[in-house]
Coordinates of N, CA and C in Angstrom, one line a residue:
F1 N -6.0 -2.6 13.6 CA -5.3 -3.6 13.9 C -5.2 -3.7 15.6
T2 N -4.4 -3.0 16.2 CA -4.6 -2.8 18.1 C -5.8 -3.1 18.3
R3 N -6.8 -2.6 18.0 CA -8.3 -3.1 18.7 C -8.2 -5.0 18.5
F4 N -7.8 -5.3 17.2 CA -7.7 -6.8 16.9 C -6.9 -7.5 18.0
S5 N -5.6 -6.8 17.8 CA -4.7 -7.6 18.7 C -5.2 -8.0 20.1
E6 N -5.5 -6.5 20.5 CA -5.6 -6.6 22.1 C -6.7 -7.4 22.6
T7 N -7.5 -8.1 21.4 CA -8.5 -9.2 22.4 C -8.1 -10.5 21.8
K8 N -7.0 -10.9 21.4 CA -6.7 -12.0 21.0 C -5.4 -12.6 21.7
L9 N -5.3 -13.5 21.6 CA -4.0 -14.5 21.9 C -2.8 -14.1 20.8
P10 N -1.5 -14.0 21.0 CA -0.8 -13.4 20.6 C -0.7 -14.6 19.5
Y11 N -0.7 -16.1 19.5 CA -0.5 -17.0 18.7 C -1.8 -16.8 17.5
D12 N -2.9 -16.7 18.0 CA -4.2 -16.2 17.3 C -3.9 -14.8 16.2
V13 N -3.2 -14.0 16.9 CA -2.8 -12.6 16.0 C -1.6 -13.1 15.1
V14 N -1.2 -14.0 15.2 CA 0.4 -14.5 14.6 C -0.3 -15.3 13.4
V15 N -0.9 -16.1 13.4 CA -1.9 -17.0 12.7 C -2.6 -15.9 11.3
V16 N -3.1 -15.1 11.8 CA -4.1 -13.8 11.1 C -2.9 -13.6 10.1
L17 N -1.7 -12.5 11.2 CA -1.2 -11.7 10.2 C -0.2 -12.7 9.5
N18 N 0.1 -13.8 9.5 CA 0.9 -14.7 8.6 C 0.1 -14.8 7.3
R19 N -0.9 -15.4 7.4 CA -2.0 -15.6 6.0 C -1.8 -14.2 5.6
Y20 N -2.6 -12.8 5.9 CA -2.1 -12.0 5.6 C -1.4 -11.3 5.1
F21 N 0.0 -11.5 5.3 CA 1.2 -11.0 4.7 C 1.2 -12.0 3.5
R22 N 1.2 -13.1 3.9 CA 1.5 -14.2 2.5 C 0.6 -14.0 1.4
S23 N -0.6 -13.5 1.4 CA -1.6 -13.1 0.6 C -1.3 -11.7 -0.2
M24 N -0.8 -10.7 0.7 CA -0.1 -9.6 0.3 C 0.8 -9.4 -0.3
G25 N 1.8 -10.3 0.1 CA 3.2 -10.9 -0.8 C 2.9 -11.3 -1.9
E26 N 2.3 -11.8 -2.1 CA 2.5 -12.8 -3.2 C 1.8 -11.6 -4.4
A27 N 0.8 -10.7 -3.9 CA 0.4 -10.0 -5.2 C 1.2 -8.8 -5.0
I28 N 2.3 -8.4 -4.5 CA 3.2 -7.8 -4.6 C 4.5 -8.1 -5.6
E29 N 4.9 -9.2 -4.9 CA 5.9 -10.2 -6.3 C 5.3 -10.3 -7.8
A30 N 4.3 -10.6 -7.6 CA 3.3 -11.1 -8.8 C 3.4 -9.5 -10.0
A31 N 3.0 -8.7 -9.2 CA 3.2 -7.1 -9.7 C 4.7 -6.6 -9.7
G32 N 5.5 -7.5 -9.6 CA 6.9 -7.2 -10.1 C 7.8 -6.5 -8.7
G33 N 7.3 -6.1 -7.6 CA 7.7 -5.5 -6.6 C 8.4 -6.4 -5.5
H34 N 9.1 -5.3 -4.4 CA 10.3 -6.4 -3.8 C 9.9 -5.7 -2.2
I35 N 9.6 -6.7 -1.5 CA 9.2 -6.5 0.2 C 10.3 -6.2 0.6
D36 N 10.4 -5.3 1.2 CA 11.6 -4.2 1.8 C 11.7 -4.7 3.1
K37 N 10.4 -4.7 4.2 CA 10.2 -4.8 5.4 C 9.1 -5.4 5.8
F38 N 8.7 -6.0 6.8 CA 7.4 -6.3 7.5 C 7.8 -5.1 9.0
I39 N 7.0 -4.0 9.5 CA 6.9 -3.7 10.3 C 5.5 -3.3 11.0
G40 N 5.9 -4.7 12.3 CA 4.3 -4.6 13.2 C 3.4 -5.4 12.4
D41 N 2.4 -4.5 12.0 CA 1.4 -5.5 11.2 C 1.3 -4.6 9.4
A42 N 2.5 -4.3 9.5 CA 2.3 -3.4 8.1 C 3.7 -4.0 7.2
M43 N 3.9 -3.7 6.0 CA 4.6 -3.9 4.8 C 5.0 -2.8 4.3
M44 N 6.2 -3.4 4.1 CA 6.6 -2.4 2.7 C 7.6 -2.6 1.8
A45 N 7.0 -2.0 0.7 CA 7.4 -2.8 -0.8 C 8.0 -1.4 -1.5
F46 N 8.7 -2.1 -2.8 CA 9.0 -1.1 -3.6 C 9.3 -1.4 -5.2
W47 N 9.1 -0.6 -6.2 CA 9.8 -1.2 -7.3 C 10.8 -0.5 -8.2
N48 N 11.1 -0.9 -9.0 CA 12.6 -0.4 -9.8 C 13.8 -0.1 -9.1
G49 N 13.5 -0.7 -8.1 CA 15.2 -0.7 -7.2 C 16.0 -1.7 -8.0
I50 N 15.7 -3.5 -8.3 CA 16.2 -4.0 -8.0 C 16.6 -4.4 -9.6
E51 N 15.6 -4.1 -10.5 CA 15.4 -4.1 -12.0 C 15.0 -2.6 -12.1
Q52 N 15.4 -2.4 -13.6 CA 14.7 -1.3 -14.4 C 13.2 -1.7 -14.3
Q53 N 12.4 -0.9 -13.8 CA 10.8 -0.8 -14.6 C 10.3 0.4 -14.4
E54 N 9.9 1.0 -16.4 CA 9.9 2.4 -16.4 C 8.2 2.5 -16.1
D55 N 7.4 1.6 -15.8 CA 6.1 1.6 -15.3 C 5.8 1.0 -14.3
H56 N 6.8 1.4 -13.2 CA 6.9 0.8 -11.9 C 5.7 1.9 -10.6
A57 N 5.1 2.9 -11.3 CA 4.1 3.6 -10.7 C 3.1 3.0 -10.6
L58 N 2.6 2.9 -12.2 CA 1.6 2.3 -12.8 C 1.4 0.1 -11.9
R59 N 2.7 -0.4 -11.9 CA 2.8 -1.9 -11.3 C 2.0 -1.2 -9.8
A60 N 2.4 -0.3 -8.9 CA 2.6 -0.4 -7.6 C 0.7 0.1 -7.8
C61 N 0.2 0.6 -8.1 CA -1.3 0.9 -8.3 C -2.0 -0.1 -8.8
R62 N -1.5 -0.7 -9.4 CA -2.5 -2.5 -9.9 C -2.4 -3.2 -8.7
C63 N -0.9 -3.0 -7.9 CA -0.6 -4.0 -7.0 C -2.1 -3.7 -5.8
A64 N -1.8 -2.4 -5.7 CA -2.6 -1.8 -4.3 C -4.0 -2.4 -4.7
L65 N -4.7 -2.2 -5.8 CA -6.1 -2.4 -6.2 C -6.2 -4.0 -6.1
G66 N -5.3 -4.6 -6.5 CA -5.4 -6.3 -6.2 C -5.3 -6.6 -5.0
Q67 N -4.4 -6.3 -4.0 CA -4.4 -6.0 -2.7 C -5.8 -5.8 -1.9
L68 N -6.5 -5.0 -2.3 CA -7.9 -4.9 -1.6 C -8.6 -5.6 -2.1
A69 N -8.7 -6.5 -3.2 CA -9.3 -7.7 -3.9 C -9.1 -8.8 -3.3
V70 N -7.9 -8.9 -2.7 CA -7.4 -10.1 -2.0 C -7.6 -9.9 -0.3
L71 N -7.9 -9.1 0.1 CA -8.1 -8.5 1.5 C -9.3 -8.8 1.5
H72 N -10.4 -8.7 0.6 CA -12.0 -8.8 0.1 C -12.2 -10.2 0.8
E73 N -11.2 -11.1 -0.3 CA -11.9 -12.6 0.0 C -11.2 -12.9 1.1
L74 N -10.2 -12.7 1.7 CA -9.6 -13.0 3.2 C -10.9 -12.7 4.1
N75 N -11.0 -11.6 4.3 CA -12.2 -11.1 5.1 C -13.6 -11.9 4.8
Q76 N -13.6 -12.3 4.1 CA -15.0 -12.9 3.7 C -14.9 -14.2 4.1
S77 N -13.8 -14.8 4.6 CA -13.6 -16.0 5.1 C -13.0 -16.3 6.3
W78 N -13.1 -15.1 6.8 CA -12.9 -15.0 8.3 C -13.9 -14.4 9.1
P79 N -14.5 -14.7 10.1 CA -15.5 -14.4 11.3 C -15.0 -13.0 11.0
P80 N -16.4 -11.9 11.7 CA -16.4 -10.6 11.5 C -15.1 -10.0 12.5
E81 N -15.2 -10.7 13.8 CA -14.1 -10.2 14.4 C -12.1 -10.3 14.2
K82 N -12.2 -10.9 13.1 CA -10.9 -11.3 12.4 C -10.9 -10.4 11.4
R83 N -11.7 -9.8 10.7 CA -11.5 -8.9 9.7 C -10.7 -7.9 9.3
L84 N -9.8 -7.2 8.9 CA -8.8 -6.0 8.8 C -9.2 -5.0 7.9
E85 N -8.5 -4.0 7.9 CA -8.9 -2.7 7.4 C -7.4 -2.7 6.9
I86 N -7.2 -2.2 5.7 CA -5.7 -1.5 5.3 C -5.8 0.0 4.7
G87 N -4.4 0.5 5.0 CA -4.5 1.9 4.3 C -3.0 1.6 3.5
I88 N -2.8 1.9 2.1 CA -1.8 1.9 1.3 C -1.7 3.3 1.1
G89 N -0.3 3.8 1.3 CA 0.2 4.6 0.4 C 1.4 5.1 -0.8
I90 N 1.1 5.2 -1.8 CA 2.2 5.1 -2.8 C 2.8 6.4 -2.9
N91 N 4.1 6.3 -3.1 CA 4.7 8.0 -3.4 C 5.8 7.3 -4.5
S92 N 6.2 8.5 -5.7 CA 7.2 8.0 -6.7 C 8.0 8.9 -6.2
G93 N 9.4 8.7 -6.6 CA 10.4 9.6 -6.2 C 11.9 9.1 -6.2
I94 N 12.6 9.8 -6.4 CA 14.5 9.3 -6.0 C 14.2 8.9 -4.6
M95 N 15.4 7.9 -4.6 CA 15.4 6.9 -3.3 C 16.4 6.1 -3.3
T96 N 17.3 5.5 -2.3 CA 18.2 5.5 -2.2 C 18.3 3.5 -1.9
V97 N 18.5 2.7 -2.8 CA 18.4 1.2 -2.6 C 19.4 0.4 -2.8
G98 N 19.7 0.1 -1.6 CA 21.0 -0.8 -0.9 C 20.9 -1.6 0.4
N99 N 22.4 -1.9 0.3 CA 22.6 -2.3 2.1 C 23.2 -1.0 2.6
M100 N 22.2 -1.4 4.4 CA 22.2 -0.2 4.8 C 22.5 -1.1 6.1
G101 N 23.2 -0.4 7.2 CA 23.3 -0.8 8.3 C 24.6 -0.8 9.1
S102 N 24.9 -1.6 10.0 CA 25.9 -1.5 11.0 C 26.9 -2.4 10.4
L103 N 28.1 -2.5 11.0 CA 29.0 -4.0 10.9 C 28.5 -5.0 10.9
G104 N 27.7 -5.3 11.9 CA 27.2 -6.3 12.7 C 25.9 -6.4 12.1
R105 N 25.3 -5.8 11.3 CA 23.5 -6.4 10.8 C 23.6 -5.5 9.5
M106 N 23.4 -6.0 8.1 CA 23.2 -5.0 7.2 C 22.0 -5.5 6.4
D107 N 21.1 -4.7 5.9 CA 19.9 -5.4 5.4 C 19.4 -4.5 3.7
Y108 N 19.2 -5.3 3.2 CA 19.1 -4.4 1.8 C 17.9 -3.8 2.0
T109 N 17.6 -2.5 1.9 CA 16.6 -1.7 1.9 C 16.6 -0.1 1.5
I110 N 15.6 0.4 1.6 CA 15.2 1.8 1.0 C 15.1 2.9 1.6
M111 N 15.7 4.1 1.3 CA 15.6 5.2 2.2 C 15.4 6.5 1.5
G112 N 14.9 7.6 1.9 CA 14.8 8.4 1.4 C 13.9 9.5 2.0
D113 N 13.5 10.7 1.3 CA 12.6 11.8 1.4 C 10.7 11.2 1.0
A114 N 11.1 10.4 -0.5 CA 9.9 9.9 -0.9 C 9.9 8.6 -0.1
V115 N 10.8 7.9 0.3 CA 9.8 7.0 1.3 C 9.2 7.1 2.1
N116 N 9.8 8.6 3.0 CA 9.1 8.5 4.3 C 7.5 9.1 3.5
L117 N 7.3 10.0 2.7 CA 6.2 10.6 2.3 C 5.3 9.4 2.2
G118 N 5.4 8.3 1.1 CA 4.6 7.7 1.1 C 4.3 6.6 2.0
A119 N 5.2 6.3 3.5 CA 4.9 6.1 4.7 C 4.0 6.7 5.2
R120 N 4.0 8.4 5.3 CA 2.9 8.9 5.7 C 1.5 9.1 5.6
L121 N 1.6 9.3 3.8 CA 0.2 8.6 2.9 C -0.1 7.3 3.3
E122 N 0.1 6.6 3.7 CA -0.5 5.2 4.3 C -1.2 5.7 5.4
G123 N -0.6 6.2 6.7 CA -1.5 6.9 7.8 C -2.6 7.7 7.2
T124 N -2.4 8.2 6.2 CA -3.2 9.0 6.3 C -4.7 8.6 5.5
N125 N -4.6 7.6 5.4 CA -6.0 7.2 4.8 C -7.1 7.1 6.0
K126 N -6.6 6.8 7.6 CA -7.4 6.9 8.3 C -8.5 7.9 8.5
Q127 N -7.6 9.3 8.2 CA -8.4 10.2 8.7 C -9.3 10.4 7.1
Y128 N -9.1 10.2 6.4 CA -9.6 10.3 5.0 C -11.3 9.3 5.1
G129 N -10.9 8.1 5.5 CA -11.8 6.8 5.5 C -11.4 5.9 3.4
T130 N -10.0 6.6 3.4 CA -9.8 5.8 2.4 C -8.5 4.3 3.0
H131 N -8.6 4.0 1.3 CA -7.6 2.7 1.1 C -6.4 3.1 0.8
I132 N -6.7 3.7 -0.6 CA -4.9 4.0 -1.2 C -4.9 5.2 -1.4
I133 N -4.1 5.6 -0.7 CA -3.8 7.6 -1.3 C -2.2 7.3 -2.3
I134 N -2.2 8.3 -3.3 CA -1.2 8.5 -3.9 C -0.8 9.9 -4.0
S135 N 0.3 10.1 -4.0 CA 0.8 11.5 -4.0 C 0.8 12.1 -5.5
E136 N 0.8 13.3 -5.8 CA 0.8 13.9 -7.1 C 2.2 13.3 -8.0
N137 N 3.0 13.0 -7.3 CA 4.4 12.6 -7.7 C 4.0 11.6 -8.5
T138 N 3.1 10.0 -8.0 CA 2.9 9.2 -8.7 C 2.0 9.3 -9.8
Y139 N 1.1 10.2 -9.2 CA 0.3 10.3 -10.5 C 0.2 11.2 -11.4
G140 N 1.2 11.9 -11.1 CA 1.5 12.4 -12.7 C 2.2 11.1 -13.7
L141 N 2.8 10.4 -13.1 CA 3.6 9.2 -13.8 C 2.1 8.2 -14.1
V142 N 1.3 8.2 -13.8 CA 0.1 7.0 -14.1 C -1.4 7.8 -14.5
Q143 N -1.6 9.1 -14.5 CA -2.5 9.9 -14.8 C -3.5 9.4 -15.8
D144 N -2.7 9.0 -17.0 CA -3.5 8.2 -18.7 C -4.1 6.7 -18.1
H145 N -3.5 6.3 -16.9 CA -4.2 4.7 -16.7 C -5.1 4.5 -15.8
V146 N -5.1 5.5 -14.7 CA -6.1 5.2 -13.4 C -7.4 6.5 -13.5
I147 N -8.3 5.9 -12.6 CA -9.4 6.7 -12.1 C -9.0 7.2 -10.6
V148 N -9.1 8.5 -10.5 CA -8.5 8.9 -8.9 C -9.9 10.2 -8.4
R149 N -9.8 10.2 -7.5 CA -10.4 11.6 -7.1 C -9.4 12.2 -6.1
E150 N -9.7 13.5 -6.8 CA -8.5 14.5 -6.1 C -8.8 14.7 -4.4
L151 N -8.3 14.1 -3.6 CA -8.6 14.2 -2.0 C -8.1 15.3 -1.6
D152 N -7.2 16.2 -1.5 CA -6.5 17.5 -0.7 C -5.2 17.3 -1.1
N153 N -5.0 18.7 -0.4 CA -3.4 19.2 -0.5 C -2.9 19.7 0.9
I154 N -2.2 18.8 1.5 CA -1.8 18.4 2.9 C -0.4 18.5 2.9
R155 N 0.1 18.7 4.2 CA 1.4 19.3 4.7 C 1.6 18.2 5.7
V156 N 2.2 16.7 5.3 CA 2.5 15.5 6.4 C 3.8 16.6 7.2
K157 N 3.7 15.4 8.3 CA 4.6 15.6 9.3 C 6.4 15.7 8.3
G158 N 6.7 16.5 9.1 CA 8.2 16.3 8.8 C 8.6 17.3 7.4
K159 N 7.6 17.9 6.5 CA 7.8 18.6 5.0 C 6.7 19.5 5.5
N160 N 7.4 20.7 5.1 CA 7.4 22.1 4.9 C 6.4 22.2 3.7
K161 N 6.6 21.8 2.4 CA 5.6 21.8 1.4 C 4.8 20.9 1.2
P162 N 3.1 21.6 1.2 CA 2.0 20.7 0.8 C 2.0 19.8 -0.2
V163 N 1.6 18.7 0.2 CA 1.5 17.8 -1.0 C -0.1 17.3 -1.8
L164 N -0.4 17.5 -2.6 CA -1.5 17.0 -3.3 C -2.2 15.6 -3.5
I165 N -2.5 15.0 -2.9 CA -3.1 13.6 -2.6 C -4.1 13.6 -3.1
Y166 N -4.5 12.0 -4.1 CA -5.5 11.6 -4.8 C -5.6 10.2 -3.7
V167 N -7.1 10.0 -4.0 CA -7.5 8.4 -3.7 C -7.8 8.0 -5.0
L168 N -7.3 6.6 -4.9 CA -7.1 6.0 -6.2 C -8.1 4.9 -6.4
L169 N -9.3 5.0 -7.3 CA -10.3 4.4 -7.3 C -10.3 3.1 -8.3
D170 N -9.7 3.0 -9.1 CA -9.5 2.0 -10.0 C -8.6 2.4 -11.5
M171 N -8.6 1.3 -12.4 CA -7.3 1.5 -13.5 C -8.7 1.3 -14.8
K172 N -8.3 2.2 -15.5 CA -9.1 2.6 -17.0 C -9.5 1.4 -17.4
E173 N -8.0 0.5 -17.8 CA -8.4 -0.8 -18.7 C -9.3 -1.3 -17.7
Q174 N -9.4 -1.2 -16.7 CA -10.6 -2.2 -16.1 C -11.9 -2.2 -16.7
L175 N -12.0 -0.9 -16.5 CA -13.5 -0.3 -17.0 C -13.9 -0.4 -18.5
V176 N -12.6 -0.2 -19.3 CA -12.9 -0.7 -20.8 C -12.8 -1.9 -21.1
A177 N -12.5 -3.1 -20.2 CA -12.5 -4.1 -20.7 C -14.1 -4.9 -19.4
G178 N -14.4 -4.5 -19.1 CA -15.6 -4.4 -18.2 C -15.6 -4.8 -17.2
T179 N -14.5 -5.2 -16.5 CA -14.0 -5.7 -15.4 C -14.2 -4.5 -14.3
P180 N -15.2 -4.6 -13.5 CA -15.1 -3.6 -12.2 C -13.9 -4.0 -11.2
G181 N -13.4 -2.9 -10.8 CA -12.4 -3.1 -10.0 C -13.2 -2.6 -8.3
T182 N -12.2 -1.9 -7.5 CA -12.9 -1.3 -6.6 C -13.1 0.2 -6.4
D183 N -13.4 0.8 -5.3 CA -13.8 2.2 -5.5 C -13.2 3.0 -4.7
G184 N -11.9 2.1 -4.4 CA -11.1 2.5 -3.4 C -11.3 2.6 -1.6
N185 N -12.4 1.9 -1.5 CA -12.7 2.2 -0.2 C -12.9 0.7 -0.2
G186 N -13.1 0.2 -0.9 CA -12.9 -1.7 -0.9 C -14.3 -2.4 -1.3
A187 N -15.1 -1.5 -2.0 CA -16.2 -1.5 -1.8 C -16.3 -2.3 -3.7
G188 N -16.9 -3.3 -4.3 CA -17.0 -3.5 -5.6 C -17.8 -2.2 -6.4
Q189 N -18.0 -2.2 -7.3 CA -18.3 -1.1 -8.1 C -20.2 -1.2 -8.7

């Protein structure tokens, strides 16, 4: 995104980002997720915070694969110089959800160590050339439903204990239904 934005006028960047955010946001909301915030060119979302969702991790995984498909469609409609690549990090764990901030400004948001790990995983995609990384915590909740490749056992910034990470490749139900998904790198099977 930095390379993209440094060669464009601010208005052109905003037009592309707004279309991207709208499409990604629709995928999140369709999967029952909540958009927490926009952070520059990134979005943060969560599941199981506003309403109880027993399948929250599965919803997040399905959503991430759906977002890659939507991004592929967007990129096909844009000239090569406007095409975007994304990284998605998914972690599951105990988090605090609610109004946080100061007396002058409150935001409904999510915080905690598990949130931080998800953000670190998002950035880790660049190092591995992947698009969706899930933690061992998430994998434990979805292992019967997903196709993954074990990626590494890493220690992320600010954590002492290493975490096992996986690249999310597809949903098993997609293969059973005969509908190919993505390979986790944005390409069709």
